[in-house]
XYZ file of N, CA and C in Angstrom:
780
model
N 0.845 -1.195 0.000
C 0.000 0.000 0.000
C 0.882 1.248 0.000
N 0.550 2.209 -0.848
C 1.313 3.456 -0.920
C 0.736 4.461 0.077
N 1.618 5.157 0.777
C 1.208 6.142 1.763
C 1.742 7.522 1.378
N 0.990 8.549 1.756
C 1.338 9.932 1.405
C 2.123 10.629 2.509
N 1.790 10.340 3.778
C 2.365 11.096 4.895
C 3.249 10.253 5.804
N 3.350 8.962 5.537
C 4.188 8.068 6.335
C 4.936 7.131 5.395
N 5.934 6.433 5.936
C 6.611 5.366 5.205
C 6.572 4.092 6.030
N 6.386 2.974 5.367
C 6.520 1.669 6.002
C 7.716 0.986 5.371
N 8.740 0.731 6.196
C 9.964 0.116 5.708
C 10.110 -1.257 6.350
N 10.196 -2.284 5.527
C 10.344 -3.651 6.039
C 11.752 -4.167 5.764
N 12.313 -4.854 6.749
C 13.607 -5.512 6.600
C 13.541 -6.832 7.359
N 13.053 -7.856 6.694
C 12.888 -9.149 7.346
C 11.869 -9.076 8.463
N 12.309 -9.405 9.678
C 11.399 -9.419 10.832
C 11.241 -8.047 11.491
N 11.932 -7.037 10.955
C 11.849 -5.675 11.489
C 11.115 -4.765 10.518
N 10.198 -3.958 11.045
C 9.527 -2.932 10.236
C 9.683 -1.591 10.939
N 9.750 -0.536 10.143
C 9.779 0.819 10.689
C 8.633 1.623 10.088
N 7.893 2.294 10.963
C 6.853 3.228 10.541
C 7.410 4.623 10.780
N 7.538 5.391 9.707
C 8.186 6.703 9.774
C 7.161 7.789 9.468
N 6.929 8.684 10.427
C 6.071 9.845 10.177
C 6.836 10.773 9.247
N 6.211 11.158 8.128
C 6.977 11.803 7.058
C 6.359 13.121 6.596
N 6.192 14.032 7.558
C 5.849 15.422 7.235
C 6.869 16.316 7.943
N 8.155 16.178 7.628
C 9.196 16.871 8.399
C 9.060 18.385 8.387
N 8.559 18.956 7.304
C 8.421 20.412 7.237
C 7.340 20.940 8.171
N 6.464 20.042 8.634
C 5.416 20.415 9.584
C 5.660 19.783 10.952
N 6.922 19.406 11.229
C 7.281 18.723 12.474
C 6.411 17.484 12.696
N 6.060 16.845 11.577
C 5.242 15.629 11.600
C 3.922 15.823 12.339
N 3.387 17.039 12.243
C 2.041 17.278 12.770
C 1.064 16.380 12.021
N 0.076 15.873 12.739
C -0.829 14.876 12.173
C -2.074 15.537 11.590
N -2.147 15.567 10.262
C -3.387 15.982 9.619
C -4.301 14.771 9.485
N -5.488 14.964 8.912
C -6.430 13.847 8.854
C -5.902 12.707 7.993
N -5.112 13.034 6.972
C -4.538 11.987 6.127
C -3.566 11.121 6.914
N -2.694 11.746 7.695
C -1.731 10.969 8.473
C -2.420 10.093 9.513
N -3.446 10.616 10.160
C -4.150 9.815 11.160
C -4.758 8.569 10.534
N -5.369 8.743 9.372
C -5.952 7.592 8.677
C -4.866 6.619 8.234
N -3.759 7.157 7.711
C -2.700 6.280 7.224
C -2.021 5.531 8.365
N -1.874 6.156 9.521
C -1.308 5.454 10.672
C -2.240 4.333 11.125
N -3.541 4.603 11.162
C -4.493 3.543 11.503
C -4.391 2.400 10.492
N -4.309 2.752 9.215
C -4.222 1.734 8.161
C -2.945 0.901 8.294
N -1.811 1.567 8.552
C -0.544 0.831 8.582
C -0.469 -0.078 9.810
N -0.999 0.374 10.939
C -0.997 -0.492 12.115
C -1.926 -1.697 11.903
N -3.056 -1.474 11.248
C -3.946 -2.601 10.954
C -3.300 -3.554 9.950
N -2.518 -2.998 9.017
C -1.779 -3.847 8.071
C -0.741 -4.696 8.815
N -0.003 -4.069 9.718
C 1.017 -4.797 10.468
C 0.402 -5.826 11.413
N -0.800 -5.547 11.875
C -1.471 -6.493 12.767
C -1.704 -7.838 12.099
N -1.821 -7.829 10.781
C -2.051 -9.074 10.031
C -0.750 -9.673 9.501
N 0.383 -9.038 9.781
C 1.673 -9.492 9.263
C 2.292 -10.479 10.255
N 2.464 -11.704 9.831
C 3.005 -12.740 10.719
C 4.510 -12.919 10.572
N 5.129 -12.169 9.669
C 6.583 -12.239 9.520
C 7.273 -11.222 10.412
N 6.731 -10.015 10.467
C 7.342 -8.945 11.267
C 7.125 -9.218 12.753
N 8.208 -9.104 13.528
C 8.132 -9.329 14.979
C 8.492 -8.100 15.791
N 9.014 -7.071 15.147
C 9.391 -5.861 15.874
C 9.135 -4.648 14.990
N 8.555 -3.598 15.588
C 8.206 -2.378 14.860
C 8.823 -1.181 15.571
N 9.554 -0.365 14.824
C 10.076 0.904 15.316
C 9.207 2.032 14.765
N 8.813 2.941 15.635
C 8.021 4.109 15.238
C 8.876 5.348 15.468
N 9.081 6.156 14.418
C 9.920 7.341 14.549
C 9.434 8.425 13.592
N 9.994 9.623 13.750
C 9.631 10.733 12.885
C 10.791 11.124 11.991
N 10.483 11.537 10.786
C 11.498 12.060 9.871
C 11.818 13.503 10.260
N 13.093 13.866 10.215
C 13.461 15.247 10.501
C 13.700 15.505 11.970
N 13.382 16.727 12.419
C 13.808 17.177 13.753
C 12.790 16.935 14.853
N 11.667 16.277 14.544
C 10.663 16.024 15.579
C 10.037 14.649 15.395
N 9.637 14.066 16.508
C 8.829 12.847 16.448
C 7.451 13.216 15.904
N 6.736 14.052 16.642
C 5.474 14.619 16.148
C 5.030 15.742 17.066
N 4.661 16.871 16.466
C 4.160 18.018 17.227
C 2.705 17.854 17.632
N 2.082 16.717 17.266
C 0.681 16.488 17.626
C -0.247 16.787 16.468
N -1.501 17.057 16.781
C -2.484 17.349 15.748
C -2.135 18.606 14.973
N -2.517 18.630 13.712
C -2.197 19.749 12.820
C -3.170 20.896 13.071
N -2.730 21.886 13.856
C -3.608 23.004 14.223
C -3.961 23.851 13.008
N -3.040 23.952 12.058
C -3.350 24.716 10.850
C -4.542 24.124 10.118
N -4.609 22.791 10.047
C -5.757 22.183 9.388
C -7.033 22.371 10.215
N -6.883 22.347 11.525
C -8.056 22.557 12.388
C -8.721 23.899 12.115
N -7.917 24.881 11.683
C -8.441 26.241 11.502
C -8.553 26.644 10.040
N -8.362 25.694 9.127
C -8.397 26.002 7.693
C -9.841 26.002 7.198
N -10.394 27.162 6.845
C -11.786 27.215 6.406
C -12.011 26.536 5.059
N -10.958 26.407 4.254
C -11.093 25.790 2.929
C -11.007 24.276 2.973
N -10.425 23.732 4.044
C -10.298 22.278 4.166
C -10.486 21.887 5.631
N -11.684 22.104 6.165
C -11.908 21.889 7.593
C -11.743 20.424 7.992
N -11.225 20.222 9.190
C -11.067 18.879 9.718
C -12.413 18.348 10.198
N -12.825 17.198 9.685
C -14.069 16.548 10.111
C -13.771 15.787 11.400
N -14.087 16.409 12.551
C -13.662 15.852 13.825
C -14.274 14.473 14.079
N -15.518 14.254 13.637
C -16.137 12.947 13.836
C -15.387 11.854 13.093
N -15.053 12.113 11.845
C -14.310 11.144 11.035
C -12.902 10.948 11.587
N -12.276 12.042 11.987
C -10.918 11.967 12.529
C -10.879 11.105 13.787
N -11.869 11.277 14.663
C -11.859 10.514 15.907
C -12.035 9.020 15.656
N -12.740 8.658 14.609
C -12.832 7.235 14.239
C -11.449 6.697 13.893
N -10.698 7.462 13.090
C -9.356 7.020 12.697
C -8.399 7.018 13.880
N -8.513 8.006 14.764
C -7.656 8.067 15.942
C -7.908 6.854 16.841
N -9.163 6.467 16.991
C -9.489 5.293 17.795
C -8.975 4.016 17.130
N -9.113 3.922 15.815
C -8.555 2.777 15.083
C -7.058 2.684 15.291
N -6.398 3.831 15.190
C -4.943 3.908 15.344
C -4.524 3.363 16.712
N -5.161 3.872 17.771
C -4.754 3.505 19.131
C -5.014 2.029 19.422
N -6.179 1.525 19.012
C -6.478 0.118 19.285
C -5.552 -0.810 18.501
N -5.302 -0.491 17.238
C -4.410 -1.335 16.435
C -2.997 -1.318 17.002
N -2.514 -0.150 17.428
C -1.179 -0.052 18.007
C -1.077 -0.899 19.269
N -2.072 -0.800 20.145
C -2.045 -1.528 21.417
C -2.100 -3.045 21.213
N -2.735 -3.485 20.142
C -2.923 -4.917 19.924
C -1.956 -5.496 18.894
N -0.952 -4.723 18.465
C 0.009 -5.251 17.503
C 0.689 -6.506 18.042
N 0.780 -7.558 17.235
C 1.471 -8.773 17.664
C 2.973 -8.681 17.392
N 3.528 -7.545 17.721
C 4.960 -7.289 17.600
C 5.401 -6.476 18.817
N 6.682 -6.510 19.119
C 7.250 -5.593 20.101
C 7.426 -4.245 19.406
N 6.994 -3.176 20.064
C 7.041 -1.844 19.460
C 7.989 -0.936 20.231
N 8.792 -0.182 19.487
C 9.749 0.766 20.072
C 9.490 2.149 19.476
N 9.274 3.140 20.337
C 9.176 4.531 19.881
C 10.537 5.179 20.031
N 11.028 5.782 18.950
C 12.314 6.487 18.968
C 12.032 7.979 18.835
N 12.161 8.717 19.944
C 11.737 10.115 19.986
C 12.918 11.059 19.872
N 12.827 11.954 18.905
C 13.737 13.091 18.819
C 12.875 14.344 18.767
N 13.385 15.444 19.323
C 12.614 16.681 19.301
C 11.324 16.559 20.099
N 10.243 17.065 19.523
C 8.968 17.124 20.232
C 8.150 15.851 20.050
N 7.527 15.422 21.138
C 6.470 14.410 21.098
C 5.328 14.987 21.912
N 4.369 15.583 21.219
C 3.333 16.354 21.897
C 1.949 15.888 21.473
N 0.970 16.111 22.354
C -0.414 15.805 22.016
C -0.605 14.374 21.562
N -1.253 14.217 20.413
C -1.496 12.885 19.871
C -0.185 12.148 19.594
N 0.875 12.885 19.237
C 2.173 12.255 19.039
C 2.672 11.599 20.313
N 2.472 12.262 21.452
C 2.880 11.692 22.738
C 2.004 10.505 23.097
N 0.681 10.618 22.855
C -0.211 9.484 23.114
C 0.265 8.249 22.359
N 0.616 8.440 21.098
C 1.027 7.310 20.266
C 2.339 6.712 20.766
N 3.286 7.567 21.151
C 4.546 7.051 21.700
C 4.287 6.234 22.960
N 3.385 6.725 23.821
C 3.075 6.024 25.065
C 2.414 4.666 24.812
N 1.840 4.496 23.628
C 1.230 3.214 23.284
C 2.239 2.156 22.889
N 3.514 2.539 22.765
C 4.557 1.579 22.386
C 5.089 0.854 23.623
N 5.694 -0.299 23.392
C 6.196 -1.125 24.493
C 7.451 -0.541 25.119
N 8.315 0.050 24.305
C 9.568 0.642 24.769
C 9.658 2.047 24.185
N 10.057 3.021 25.021
C 10.160 4.400 24.559
C 11.573 4.912 24.811
N 12.241 5.278 23.730
C 13.582 5.854 23.780
C 13.461 7.322 23.390
N 14.097 8.212 24.153
C 14.039 9.640 23.828
C 15.426 10.258 23.899
N 15.666 11.219 23.037
C 16.943 11.928 23.043
C 16.981 12.963 24.165
N 18.187 13.353 24.555
C 18.383 14.219 25.723
C 17.604 15.524 25.638
N 17.528 16.119 24.455
C 16.865 17.421 24.341
C 15.392 17.302 23.959
N 14.846 16.095 23.985
C 13.435 15.903 23.633
C 12.531 16.654 24.601
N 11.377 17.067 24.084
C 10.345 17.695 24.900
C 9.064 16.889 24.727
N 8.459 16.504 25.837
C 7.277 15.645 25.790
C 6.141 16.309 26.536
N 4.944 16.277 25.945
C 3.829 16.983 26.581
C 2.489 16.406 26.153
N 1.620 16.213 27.136
C 0.215 15.896 26.875
C -0.524 17.233 26.947
N -0.289 18.076 25.936
C -0.633 19.499 26.040
C -1.940 19.877 25.354
N -2.904 18.986 25.345
C -4.217 19.289 24.771
C -4.902 20.432 25.523
N -4.660 20.514 26.843
C -5.354 21.505 27.668
C -5.086 22.919 27.178
N -3.941 23.145 26.538
C -3.585 24.481 26.072
C -4.512 25.025 25.008
N -5.214 24.117 24.303
C -6.207 24.568 23.323
C -7.610 24.076 23.695
N -7.801 23.832 24.998
C -9.141 23.513 25.493
C -9.663 22.161 25.074
N -8.770 21.186 24.850
C -9.187 19.847 24.445
C -8.758 18.817 25.484
N -9.207 17.585 25.305
C -8.790 16.465 26.148
C -7.840 15.576 25.348
N -6.986 14.820 26.025
C -6.138 13.883 25.292
C -6.976 12.884 24.494
N -6.458 12.518 23.329
C -7.096 11.450 22.548
C -6.022 10.459 22.125
N -6.387 9.529 21.261
C -5.441 8.471 20.915
C -5.146 7.565 22.096
N -6.112 7.453 23.024
C -5.982 6.673 24.262
C -4.945 7.272 25.204
N -4.727 8.588 25.100
C -3.780 9.241 25.990
C -4.095 9.012 27.456
N -5.386 9.068 27.837
C -5.770 8.802 29.230
C -5.372 7.388 29.638
N -5.670 6.434 28.778
C -5.404 5.016 29.064
C -3.902 4.759 29.177
N -3.135 5.243 28.199
C -1.703 4.961 28.182
C -0.976 5.658 29.331
N -1.391 6.894 29.664
C -0.789 7.572 30.812
C -1.078 6.806 32.097
N -2.317 6.391 32.276
C -2.688 5.653 33.489
C -1.911 4.350 33.598
N -1.717 3.677 32.460
C -0.955 2.431 32.465
C 0.485 2.671 32.927
N 1.036 3.790 32.533
C 2.440 4.078 32.848
C 2.631 4.629 34.263
N 1.771 5.553 34.697
C 2.070 6.280 35.941
C 0.905 6.339 36.923
N -0.244 5.730 36.624
C -1.364 5.752 37.542
C -2.251 6.982 37.370
N -3.443 6.906 37.942
C -4.460 7.940 37.744
C -4.065 9.304 38.322
N -3.582 9.400 39.580
C -3.297 10.737 40.126
C -2.277 11.521 39.304
N -1.168 10.898 38.951
C -0.156 11.607 38.168
C -0.638 11.865 36.741
N -1.427 10.938 36.202
C -1.980 11.153 34.854
C -2.839 12.412 34.836
N -3.686 12.574 35.834
C -4.529 13.769 35.895
C -3.691 15.034 35.967
N -2.644 15.007 36.783
C -1.807 16.206 36.924
C -1.175 16.605 35.589
N -0.652 15.616 34.856
C -0.006 15.932 33.578
C -1.021 16.410 32.545
N -2.203 15.804 32.545
C -3.251 16.216 31.605
C -3.737 17.627 31.934
N -3.938 17.893 33.195
C -4.503 19.184 33.598
C -3.509 20.331 33.436
N -2.210 20.059 33.626
C -1.217 21.136 33.490
C -0.720 21.267 32.058
N -0.725 20.171 31.305
C -0.150 20.193 29.957
C 1.342 20.473 29.970
N 1.997 20.129 31.081
C 3.410 20.459 31.253
C 4.279 19.911 30.117
N 5.174 20.744 29.625
C 6.173 20.321 28.644
C 7.393 19.824 29.419
N 7.661 18.529 29.327
C 8.703 17.913 30.143
C 9.966 17.641 29.346
N 11.129 17.931 29.933
C 12.363 17.455 29.330
C 12.459 15.942 29.509
N 13.315 15.320 28.721
C 13.437 13.865 28.764
C 13.784 13.375 30.165
N 14.614 14.112 30.872
C 15.049 13.676 32.204
C 13.865 13.547 33.165
N 12.956 14.514 33.134
C 11.794 14.421 34.028
C 10.851 13.317 33.583
N 10.636 13.197 32.270
C 9.762 12.132 31.766
C 10.301 10.765 32.156
N 11.616 10.621 32.136
C 12.239 9.359 32.521
C 12.051 9.097 34.011
N 12.211 10.129 34.825
C 12.052 9.980 36.277
C 10.623 9.575 36.635
N 9.657 10.050 35.847
C 8.249 9.701 36.099
C 7.881 8.323 35.576
N 8.742 7.731 34.745
C 8.438 6.436 34.157
C 7.710 6.524 32.837
N 7.708 7.713 32.236
C 7.004 7.895 30.965
C 7.845 7.460 29.767
N 9.151 7.427 29.943
C 10.027 6.885 28.910
C 10.964 5.887 29.579
N 11.617 5.070 28.767
C 12.430 3.988 29.319
C 13.926 4.226 29.237
N 14.351 5.073 28.312
C 15.787 5.263 28.138
C 16.042 6.618 27.474
N 17.107 7.294 27.927
C 17.545 8.546 27.313
C 18.848 8.297 26.573
N 18.946 8.825 25.356
C 20.154 8.664 24.545
C 20.595 10.045 24.053
N 21.851 10.169 23.628
C 22.320 11.473 23.126
C 21.512 11.935 21.915
N 21.492 13.230 21.697
C 20.777 13.789 20.547
C 21.296 13.177 19.246
N 20.373 12.885 18.363
C 20.718 12.302 17.080
C 20.891 10.801 17.097
N 20.694 10.166 18.279
C 20.979 8.736 18.406
C 19.737 7.855 18.586
N 18.540 8.446 18.683
C 17.357 7.644 19.019
C 17.086 6.557 17.979
N 17.093 6.931 16.708
C 16.782 5.951 15.664
C 17.841 4.852 15.620
N 19.106 5.245 15.717
C 20.195 4.272 15.676
C 20.123 3.328 16.884
N 19.831 3.901 18.059
C 19.744 3.080 19.267
C 18.559 2.116 19.179
N 17.448 2.599 18.632
C 16.279 1.728 18.472
C 16.596 0.556 17.543
N 17.317 0.823 16.472
C 17.680 -0.247 15.546
C 18.628 -1.245 16.206
N 19.567 -0.747 17.008
C 20.481 -1.635 17.723
C 19.718 -2.498 18.723
N 18.791 -1.883 19.462
C 17.969 -2.636 20.399
C 17.139 -3.677 19.670
N 16.579 -3.287 18.527
C 15.755 -4.214 17.751
C 16.555 -5.443 17.336
N 17.777 -5.220 16.864
C 18.616 -6.345 16.437
C 18.912 -7.286 17.596
N 19.142 -6.719 18.785
C 19.389 -7.554 19.964
C 18.140 -8.354 20.333
N 16.981 -7.688 20.314
C 15.741 -8.376 20.683
C 15.400 -9.489 19.697
N 15.722 -9.272 18.435
C 15.423 -10.290 17.425
C 16.321 -11.523 17.557
N 17.328 -11.434 18.420
C 18.180 -12.594 18.700
C 17.755 -13.318 19.976
N 16.661 -12.856 20.570
C 16.116 -13.488 21.779
C 14.877 -14.292 21.401
N 14.306 -15.060 22.342
C 13.022 -15.750 22.075
C 11.870 -14.740 22.026
N 11.867 -13.894 21.003
C 10.938 -12.766 20.951
C 9.486 -13.233 20.836
N 9.295 -14.461 20.318
C 7.934 -14.991 20.272
C 7.327 -15.102 21.658
N 8.143 -15.440 22.654
C 7.653 -15.525 24.028
C 7.327 -14.136 24.565
N 8.134 -13.138 24.177
C 7.856 -11.763 24.594
C 6.524 -11.296 24.022
N 6.305 -11.584 22.770
C 5.057 -11.176 22.117
C 3.856 -11.860 22.756
N 4.041 -13.145 23.136
C 2.952 -13.865 23.805
C 2.626 -13.221 25.145
N 3.663 -12.831 25.899
C 3.425 -12.164 27.182
C 2.722 -10.825 26.989
N 3.114 -10.108 25.949
C 2.445 -8.838 25.647
C 0.954 -9.087 25.432
N 0.617 -10.096 24.657
C -0.790 -10.402 24.406
C -1.534 -10.767 25.672
N -0.884 -11.529 26.541
C -1.518 -11.934 27.802
C -1.805 -10.719 28.678
N -0.880 -9.761 28.710
C -1.059 -8.571 29.541
C -2.039 -7.567 28.936
N -2.071 -7.472 27.607
C -2.901 -6.461 26.954
C -4.348 -6.906 26.719
N -4.540 -8.148 26.348
C -5.876 -8.598 25.930
C -6.958 -8.347 26.987
N -6.712 -8.640 28.282
C -7.776 -8.403 29.268
C -8.176 -6.938 29.410
N -7.351 -6.023 28.900
C -7.632 -4.595 29.071
C -8.274 -3.963 27.843
N -8.592 -4.790 26.837
C -9.132 -4.244 25.594
C -10.474 -3.556 25.795
N -11.335 -4.127 26.621
C -12.643 -3.497 26.852
C -12.471 -2.116 27.481
N -11.529 -1.999 28.424
C -11.268 -0.693 29.039
C -10.729 0.289 28.002
N -9.801 -0.171 27.176
C -9.251 0.698 26.133
C -10.353 1.211 25.221
N -11.226 0.323 24.767
C -12.298 0.729 23.856
C -13.245 1.705 24.535
N -13.513 1.494 25.817
C -14.372 2.417 26.558
C -13.730 3.799 26.644
N -12.432 3.849 26.942
C -11.715 5.128 27.012
C -11.743 5.827 25.661
N -11.518 5.080 24.587
C -11.520 5.683 23.247
C -12.880 6.289 22.907
N -13.947 5.622 23.291
C -15.275 6.172 23.025
C -15.523 7.429 23.858
N -15.111 7.390 25.121
C -15.274 8.557 25.988
C -14.441 9.734 25.477
N -13.211 9.451 25.033
C -12.373 10.508 24.478
C -13.005 11.111 23.227
N -13.530 10.254 22.367
C -14.154 10.732 21.130
C -15.337 11.649 21.434
N -16.191 11.210 22.349
C -17.363 12.019 22.716
C -16.932 13.359 23.318
N -15.968 13.308 24.242
C -15.517 14.521 24.910
C -14.823 15.466 23.940
N -14.012 14.905 23.036
C -13.283 15.757 22.107
C -14.228 16.507 21.181
N -15.244 15.804 20.694
C -16.204 16.461 19.812
C -16.964 17.553 20.557
N -17.246 17.318 21.844
C -17.909 18.353 22.653
C -16.976 19.530 22.908
N -15.724 19.248 23.241
C -14.771 20.318 23.540
C -14.501 21.193 22.318
N -14.562 20.612 21.135
C -14.319 21.382 19.909
C -15.356 22.489 19.717
N -16.493 22.376 20.404
C -17.555 23.372 20.254
C -17.484 24.469 21.313
N -16.500 24.403 22.216
C -16.480 25.343 23.331
C -15.777 26.652 22.983
N -16.126 27.678 23.734
C -15.458 28.977 23.590
C -13.995 28.876 24.011
N -13.713 28.065 25.030
C -12.324 27.912 25.476
C -11.446 27.309 24.375
N -11.988 26.363 23.628
C -11.203 25.790 22.528
C -10.936 26.846 21.470
N -11.942 27.616 21.121
C -11.753 28.664 20.110
C -10.720 29.682 20.576
N -10.774 30.031 21.860
C -9.803 30.974 22.410
C -8.398 30.357 22.401
N -8.290 29.081 22.767
C -6.983 28.422 22.792
C -6.341 28.381 21.427
N -7.135 28.063 20.410
C -6.631 28.014 19.037
C -6.214 29.412 18.568
N -7.075 30.396 18.837
C -6.778 31.773 18.416
C -5.510 32.281 19.080
N -5.381 32.026 20.387
C -4.199 32.478 21.115
C -2.940 31.798 20.586
N -3.052 30.519 20.261
C -1.901 29.790 19.714
C -1.444 30.428 18.406
N -2.392 30.705 17.538
C -2.051 31.279 16.239
C -1.523 32.703 16.374
N -2.044 33.421 17.379
C -1.600 34.809 17.592
C -0.376 34.891 18.510
N 0.076 33.724 18.980
C 1.272 33.624 19.828
C 1.151 34.497 21.079
N 0.017 34.328 21.758
C -0.214 35.042 23.005
C -0.779 34.077 24.035
N -0.842 34.517 25.289
C -1.397 33.689 26.348
C -2.928 33.683 26.236
N -3.548 32.486 26.246
C -5.011 32.442 26.150
C -5.695 32.946 27.414
N -6.910 33.444 27.239
C -7.731 33.875 28.367
C -8.961 32.955 28.399
N -8.909 31.943 29.252
C -9.980 30.955 29.331
C -11.037 31.383 30.342
N -12.289 31.022 30.070
C -13.396 31.395 30.959
C -14.207 30.188 31.404
N -13.735 28.984 31.100
C -14.465 27.797 31.520
C -15.754 27.605 30.761
N -15.785 28.115 29.522
C -17.029 28.040 28.718
C -16.787 27.246 27.445
């Protein structure tokens, strides 16, 4: 299958999914969200690939949702359709029958951070910035951000990060347990490939089986969270606070929220 905004690279038992909008810091427009859902569903049916690396082309992993498209009157984002693809993306990623490694350079924000958190292993470069920063534009995390944060750090800390939208350096994210390893700048992709080669020399089939045993019982919860996120996101998109957050972002000023 040919993709417009991503690349799927296969090398025997290893596959790499590369976000490929480097000029936009790999911000996710509706095309990329659909293509990511499609590629994860494609890999879910692949019985040869045993390990998947997820990374971004250029200087960022992903800046999150494409705010320019959100505000483009000539090509408006259909939030209902987008949320279907975002839910497909998150469920397919969580249920992949492969070990998944996220290799983060630069920013991993919003939906980009949610997607990284859905991977089994997360590697980030020293100068990386990570944020569940939906609150800054009056939205809630999607892409199972609530679910993946809770899995990693528990409900109380998940709420704090969601509510503050804090932009974290790699060192703090590592201390919280949100990432697994910090590497020098420019080394995330190379380190992920080295790790992949080592893992492919182990009984990785047993690792994949354990992943399935741990993940499968939680599928109903994941699907429930995705539906709740979809409903909430569509509601939040209609609020005055969201409009103010978007306007302030574009005008590069501090938003004035009124809880409306």
